[in-house]
Coordinates of C-alpha atoms and ligand atoms in Angstrom, one line a residue:
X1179 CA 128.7 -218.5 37.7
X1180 CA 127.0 -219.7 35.0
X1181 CA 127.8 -217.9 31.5
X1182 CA 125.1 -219.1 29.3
X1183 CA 122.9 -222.2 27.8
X1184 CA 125.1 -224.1 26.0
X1185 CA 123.2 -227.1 24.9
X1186 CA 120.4 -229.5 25.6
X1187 CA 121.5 -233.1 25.8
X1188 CA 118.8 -236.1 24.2
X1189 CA 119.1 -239.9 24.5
X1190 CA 117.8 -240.7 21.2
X1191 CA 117.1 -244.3 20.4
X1192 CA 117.3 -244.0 16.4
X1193 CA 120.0 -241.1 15.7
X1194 CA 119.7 -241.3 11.8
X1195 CA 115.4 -241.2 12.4
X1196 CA 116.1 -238.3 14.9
X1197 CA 118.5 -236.3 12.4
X1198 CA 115.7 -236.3 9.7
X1199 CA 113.2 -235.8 11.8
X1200 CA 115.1 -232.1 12.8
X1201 CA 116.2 -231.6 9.7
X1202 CA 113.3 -232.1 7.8
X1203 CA 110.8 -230.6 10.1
X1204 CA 112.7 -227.8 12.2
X1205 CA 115.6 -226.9 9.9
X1206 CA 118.4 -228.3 12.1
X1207 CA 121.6 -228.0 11.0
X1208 CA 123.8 -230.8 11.5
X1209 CA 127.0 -229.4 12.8
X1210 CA 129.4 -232.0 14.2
X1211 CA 129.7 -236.0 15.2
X1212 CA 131.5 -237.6 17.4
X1213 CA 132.2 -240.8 18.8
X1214 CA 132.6 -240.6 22.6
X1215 CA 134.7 -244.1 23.6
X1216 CA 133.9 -243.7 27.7
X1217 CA 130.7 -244.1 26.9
X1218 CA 130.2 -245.7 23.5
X1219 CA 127.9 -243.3 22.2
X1220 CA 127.6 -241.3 19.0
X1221 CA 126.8 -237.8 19.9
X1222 CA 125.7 -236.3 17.1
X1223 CA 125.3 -231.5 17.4
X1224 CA 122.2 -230.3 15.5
X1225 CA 122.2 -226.3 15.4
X1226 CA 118.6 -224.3 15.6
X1227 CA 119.3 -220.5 15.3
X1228 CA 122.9 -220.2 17.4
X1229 CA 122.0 -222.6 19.6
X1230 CA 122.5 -226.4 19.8
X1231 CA 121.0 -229.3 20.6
X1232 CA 123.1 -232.7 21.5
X1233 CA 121.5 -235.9 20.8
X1234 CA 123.7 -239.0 22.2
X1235 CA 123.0 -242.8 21.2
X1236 CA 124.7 -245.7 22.7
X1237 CA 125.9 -248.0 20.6
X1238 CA 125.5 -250.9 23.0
X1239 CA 122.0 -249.4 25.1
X1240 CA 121.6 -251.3 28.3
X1241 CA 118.0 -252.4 28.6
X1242 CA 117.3 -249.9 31.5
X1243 CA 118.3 -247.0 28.6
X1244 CA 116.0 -243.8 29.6
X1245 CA 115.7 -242.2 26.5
X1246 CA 114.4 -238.5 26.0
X1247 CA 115.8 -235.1 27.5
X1248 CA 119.0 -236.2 29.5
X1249 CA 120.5 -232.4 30.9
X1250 CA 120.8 -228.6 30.0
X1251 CA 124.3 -227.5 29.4
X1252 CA 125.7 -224.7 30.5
X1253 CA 128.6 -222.8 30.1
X1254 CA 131.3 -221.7 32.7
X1255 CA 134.1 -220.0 32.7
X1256 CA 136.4 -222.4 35.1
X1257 CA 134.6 -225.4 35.5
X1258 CA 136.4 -226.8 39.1
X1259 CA 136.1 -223.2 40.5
X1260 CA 132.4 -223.4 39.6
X1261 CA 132.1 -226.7 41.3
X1262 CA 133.7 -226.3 44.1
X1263 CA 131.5 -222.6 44.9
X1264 CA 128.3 -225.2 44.0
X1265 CA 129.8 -227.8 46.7
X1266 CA 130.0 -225.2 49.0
X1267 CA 126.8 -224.3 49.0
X1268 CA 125.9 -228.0 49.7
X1269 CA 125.6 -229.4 46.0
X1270 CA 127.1 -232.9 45.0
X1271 CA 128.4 -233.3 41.6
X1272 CA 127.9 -237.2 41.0
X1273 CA 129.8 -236.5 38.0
X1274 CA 133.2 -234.2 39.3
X1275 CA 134.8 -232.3 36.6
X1276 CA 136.7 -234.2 34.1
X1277 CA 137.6 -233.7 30.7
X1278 CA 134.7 -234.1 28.1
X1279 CA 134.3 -237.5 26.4
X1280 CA 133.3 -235.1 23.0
X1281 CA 137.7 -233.6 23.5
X1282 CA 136.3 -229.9 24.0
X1283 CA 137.1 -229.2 27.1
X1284 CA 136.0 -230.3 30.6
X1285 CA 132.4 -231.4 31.9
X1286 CA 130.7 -231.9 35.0
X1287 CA 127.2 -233.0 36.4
X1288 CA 125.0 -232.2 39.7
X1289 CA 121.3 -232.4 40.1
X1290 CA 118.7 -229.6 40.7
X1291 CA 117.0 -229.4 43.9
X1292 CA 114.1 -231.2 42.3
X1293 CA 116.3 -234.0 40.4
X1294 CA 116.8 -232.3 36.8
X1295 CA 120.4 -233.2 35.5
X1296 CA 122.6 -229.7 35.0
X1297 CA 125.7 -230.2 33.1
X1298 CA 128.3 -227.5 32.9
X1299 CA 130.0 -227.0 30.6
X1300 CA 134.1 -225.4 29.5
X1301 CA 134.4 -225.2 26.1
X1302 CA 137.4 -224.5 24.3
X1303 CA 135.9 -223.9 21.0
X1304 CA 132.2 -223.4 20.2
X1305 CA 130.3 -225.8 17.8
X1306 CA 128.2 -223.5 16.8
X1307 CA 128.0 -221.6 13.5
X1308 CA 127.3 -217.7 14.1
X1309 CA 126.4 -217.3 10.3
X1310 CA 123.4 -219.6 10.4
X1311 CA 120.4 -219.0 9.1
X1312 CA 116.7 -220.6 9.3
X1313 CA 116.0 -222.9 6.3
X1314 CA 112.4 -223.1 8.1
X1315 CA 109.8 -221.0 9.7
X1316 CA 111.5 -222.2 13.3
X1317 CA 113.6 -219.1 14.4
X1318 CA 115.4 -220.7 17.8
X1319 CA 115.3 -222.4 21.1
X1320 CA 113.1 -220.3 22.9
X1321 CA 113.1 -222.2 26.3
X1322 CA 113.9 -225.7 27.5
X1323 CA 110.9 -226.5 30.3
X1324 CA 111.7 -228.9 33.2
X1325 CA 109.5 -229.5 36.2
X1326 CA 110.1 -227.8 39.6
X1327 CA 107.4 -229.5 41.9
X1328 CA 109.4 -227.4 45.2
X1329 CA 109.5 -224.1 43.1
X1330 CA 111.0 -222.3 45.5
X1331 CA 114.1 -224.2 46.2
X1332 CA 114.2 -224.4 42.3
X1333 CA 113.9 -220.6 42.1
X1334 CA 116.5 -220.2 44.9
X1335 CA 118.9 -223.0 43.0
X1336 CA 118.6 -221.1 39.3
X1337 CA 119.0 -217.8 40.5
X1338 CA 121.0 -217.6 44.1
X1339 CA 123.7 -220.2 43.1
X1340 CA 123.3 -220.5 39.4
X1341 CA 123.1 -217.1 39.1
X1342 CA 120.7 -216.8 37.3
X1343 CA 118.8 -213.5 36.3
X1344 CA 114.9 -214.1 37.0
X1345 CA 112.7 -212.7 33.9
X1346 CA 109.3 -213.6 34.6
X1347 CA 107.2 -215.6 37.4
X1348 CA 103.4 -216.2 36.3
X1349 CA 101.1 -217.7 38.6
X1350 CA 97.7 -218.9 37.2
X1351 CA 95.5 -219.1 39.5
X1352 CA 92.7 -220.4 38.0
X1353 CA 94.9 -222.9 36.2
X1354 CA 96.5 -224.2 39.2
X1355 CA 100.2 -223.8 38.1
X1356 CA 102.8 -221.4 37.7
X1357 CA 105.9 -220.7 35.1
X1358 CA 109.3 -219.4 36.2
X1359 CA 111.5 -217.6 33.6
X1360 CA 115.1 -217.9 34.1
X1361 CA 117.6 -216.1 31.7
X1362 CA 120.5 -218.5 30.5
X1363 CA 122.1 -215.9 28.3
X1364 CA 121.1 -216.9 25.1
X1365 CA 117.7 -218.4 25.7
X1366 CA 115.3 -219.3 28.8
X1367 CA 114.6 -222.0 31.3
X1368 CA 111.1 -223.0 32.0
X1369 CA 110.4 -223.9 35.7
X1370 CA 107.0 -225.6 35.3
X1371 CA 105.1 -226.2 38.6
X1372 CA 101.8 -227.2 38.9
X1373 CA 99.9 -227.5 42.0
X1374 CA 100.1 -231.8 41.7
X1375 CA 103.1 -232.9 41.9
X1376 CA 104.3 -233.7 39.1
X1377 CA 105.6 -237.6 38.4
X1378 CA 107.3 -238.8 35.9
X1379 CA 110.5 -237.5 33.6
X1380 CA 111.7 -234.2 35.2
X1381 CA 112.7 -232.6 31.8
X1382 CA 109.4 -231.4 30.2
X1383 CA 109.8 -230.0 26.6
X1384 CA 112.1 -227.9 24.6
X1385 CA 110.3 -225.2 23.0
X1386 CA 111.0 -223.2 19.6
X1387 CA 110.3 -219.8 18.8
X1388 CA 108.6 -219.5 15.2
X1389 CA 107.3 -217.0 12.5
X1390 CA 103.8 -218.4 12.4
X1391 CA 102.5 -221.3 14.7
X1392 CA 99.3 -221.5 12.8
X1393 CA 101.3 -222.0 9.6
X1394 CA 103.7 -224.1 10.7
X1395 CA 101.3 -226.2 12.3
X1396 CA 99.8 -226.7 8.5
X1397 CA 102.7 -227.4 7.5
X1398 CA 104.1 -229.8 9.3
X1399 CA 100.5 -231.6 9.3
X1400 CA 101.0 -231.6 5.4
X1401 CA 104.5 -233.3 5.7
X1402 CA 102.5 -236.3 8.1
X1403 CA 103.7 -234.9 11.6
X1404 CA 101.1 -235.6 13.8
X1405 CA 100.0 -232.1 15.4
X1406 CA 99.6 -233.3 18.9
X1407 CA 98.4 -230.0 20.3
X1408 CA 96.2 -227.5 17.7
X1409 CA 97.2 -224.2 18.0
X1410 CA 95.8 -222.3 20.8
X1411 CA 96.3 -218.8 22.9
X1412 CA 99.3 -219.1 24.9
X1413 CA 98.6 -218.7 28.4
X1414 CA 100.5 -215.5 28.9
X1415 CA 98.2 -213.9 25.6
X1416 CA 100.9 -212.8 23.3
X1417 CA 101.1 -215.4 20.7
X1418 CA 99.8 -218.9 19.3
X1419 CA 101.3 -221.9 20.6
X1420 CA 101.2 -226.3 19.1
X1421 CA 102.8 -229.2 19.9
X1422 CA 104.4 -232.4 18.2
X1423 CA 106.4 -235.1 19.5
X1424 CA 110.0 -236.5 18.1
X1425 CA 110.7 -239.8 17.4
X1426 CA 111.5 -240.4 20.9
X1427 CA 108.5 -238.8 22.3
X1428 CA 110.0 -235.5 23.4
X1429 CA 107.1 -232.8 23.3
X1430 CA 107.9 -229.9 21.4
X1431 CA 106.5 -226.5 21.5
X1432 CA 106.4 -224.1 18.7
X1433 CA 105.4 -220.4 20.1
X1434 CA 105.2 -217.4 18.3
X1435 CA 105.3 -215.0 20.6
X1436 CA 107.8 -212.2 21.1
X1437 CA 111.2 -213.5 22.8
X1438 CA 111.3 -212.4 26.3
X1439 CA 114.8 -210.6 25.5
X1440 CA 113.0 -207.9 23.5
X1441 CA 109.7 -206.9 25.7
Ligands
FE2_1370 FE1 125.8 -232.5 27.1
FE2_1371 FE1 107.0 -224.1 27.4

């Protein structure tokens, strides 16, 4: 079913503020623009290790805009044989396939059981650039977090009809909350649960793999980014983990543990 992550999708109110801010800070490599006429948004591709990150502006935003982490993209290999196993098994695309506003193929959009947007993805080309190389201390995506408050349904979703390979499942107990690990090919997915419900936007943070998460954390604080999180012991133990926000608020996690790919 699914192939691999492919990218994560941000409303962005300001796109040139937004492009700095990831170039500046996090090394992002600005790959590709596009306008998309459907829609009359910019959607401008930003490249952190091999991996991308899509952030879409309307040009005319309605007032009811929700801006912030829109959907993870993933790839597939035939996009309507995809949907029509997922509507099988009792999903509804509120988007069917249809070609991609961006030209590159087709693209289609269902739910999660717990409300997160999924968009998959056939690409006839990549926009990514193999060859690329940090220009900062940030390494890659390491996970994109959204919130599961049924874990379970989300567990069954990501791995029985996703297919999706399950890495990791931490409960805390003392800490009242648990953190799923789902392998999308070239990097993770976060299912965040905490014992309250959880309100608010489903799609938590994206989080980067780093060198140094003390270091970087002094050096972002030196170029004015307000460290919103001091670094502290990552739950699971192996590594240092902080936390900024963009310019539209997104939290963003910089860990510096090992990737899960290589333990
Ligand atoms: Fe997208
Ligand atoms: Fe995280």
């Amino acid at each position: 079913m699914v192939k691999e992550f492919n990218h994560i999708g941000v409303n962005v109110r300001d796109l040139q503020k937004t492009l700095a801010f990831y170039s500046e800070h996090l090394g992002a490599k600005f790959v590709r623009g596009l306008y998309i006429p459907a829609s009359h948004t910019i959607a401008a591709y930003v490249q952190i290790g091999t991996q991308m990150i899509e952030f879409l502006s309307p040009l005319s935003p309605s007032e009811s805009a929700v801006y912030g982490i829109a959907h993870i993209a993933y790839t597939v290999d035939h996009i309507e044989e995809a949907a029509r196993i997922l509507e099988e098994k009792g999903w509804h695309f509120h988007v069917p396939p249809k070609k991609a506003g961006s030209g590159g193929g087709k693209i289609a959009f269902l739910k999660d059981p717990n409300g997160a947007n999924v968009e998959l993805i056939e690409r006839l080309e990549s926009f990514s650039e193999p060859s690329w190389e940090p220009s900062t201390d940030v390494i890659e995506i390491d996970h994109a977090s959204i919130y599961a408050n049924d874990l379970q349904a989300g567990i069954d979703f990501y791995t029985k009809d996703m297919e999706m390979e399950m890495l990791q499942n931490y409960h805390f107990e003392d800490r009242k909350f648990d953190m799923v690990y789902m392998n999308t090919g070239k990097n993770i997915l976060e299912l965040l649960h905490n014992e309250t419900p959880h309100e608010g936007p489903l799609m938590g943070h994206i989080a980067f793999r780093v060198k140094d998460t003390k270091a970087l954390a002094e050096k972002l604080a030196a170029q004015g980014v307000e460290v919103t999180t001091q670094p502290r012991l990552l739950a699971t133990q192996n590594g240092y983990v902080c936390n900024i926000k963009d310019p539209d608020g997104i939290a963003l996690e910089f860990i510096d543990r090992v990737s899960l790919f290589e333990v």
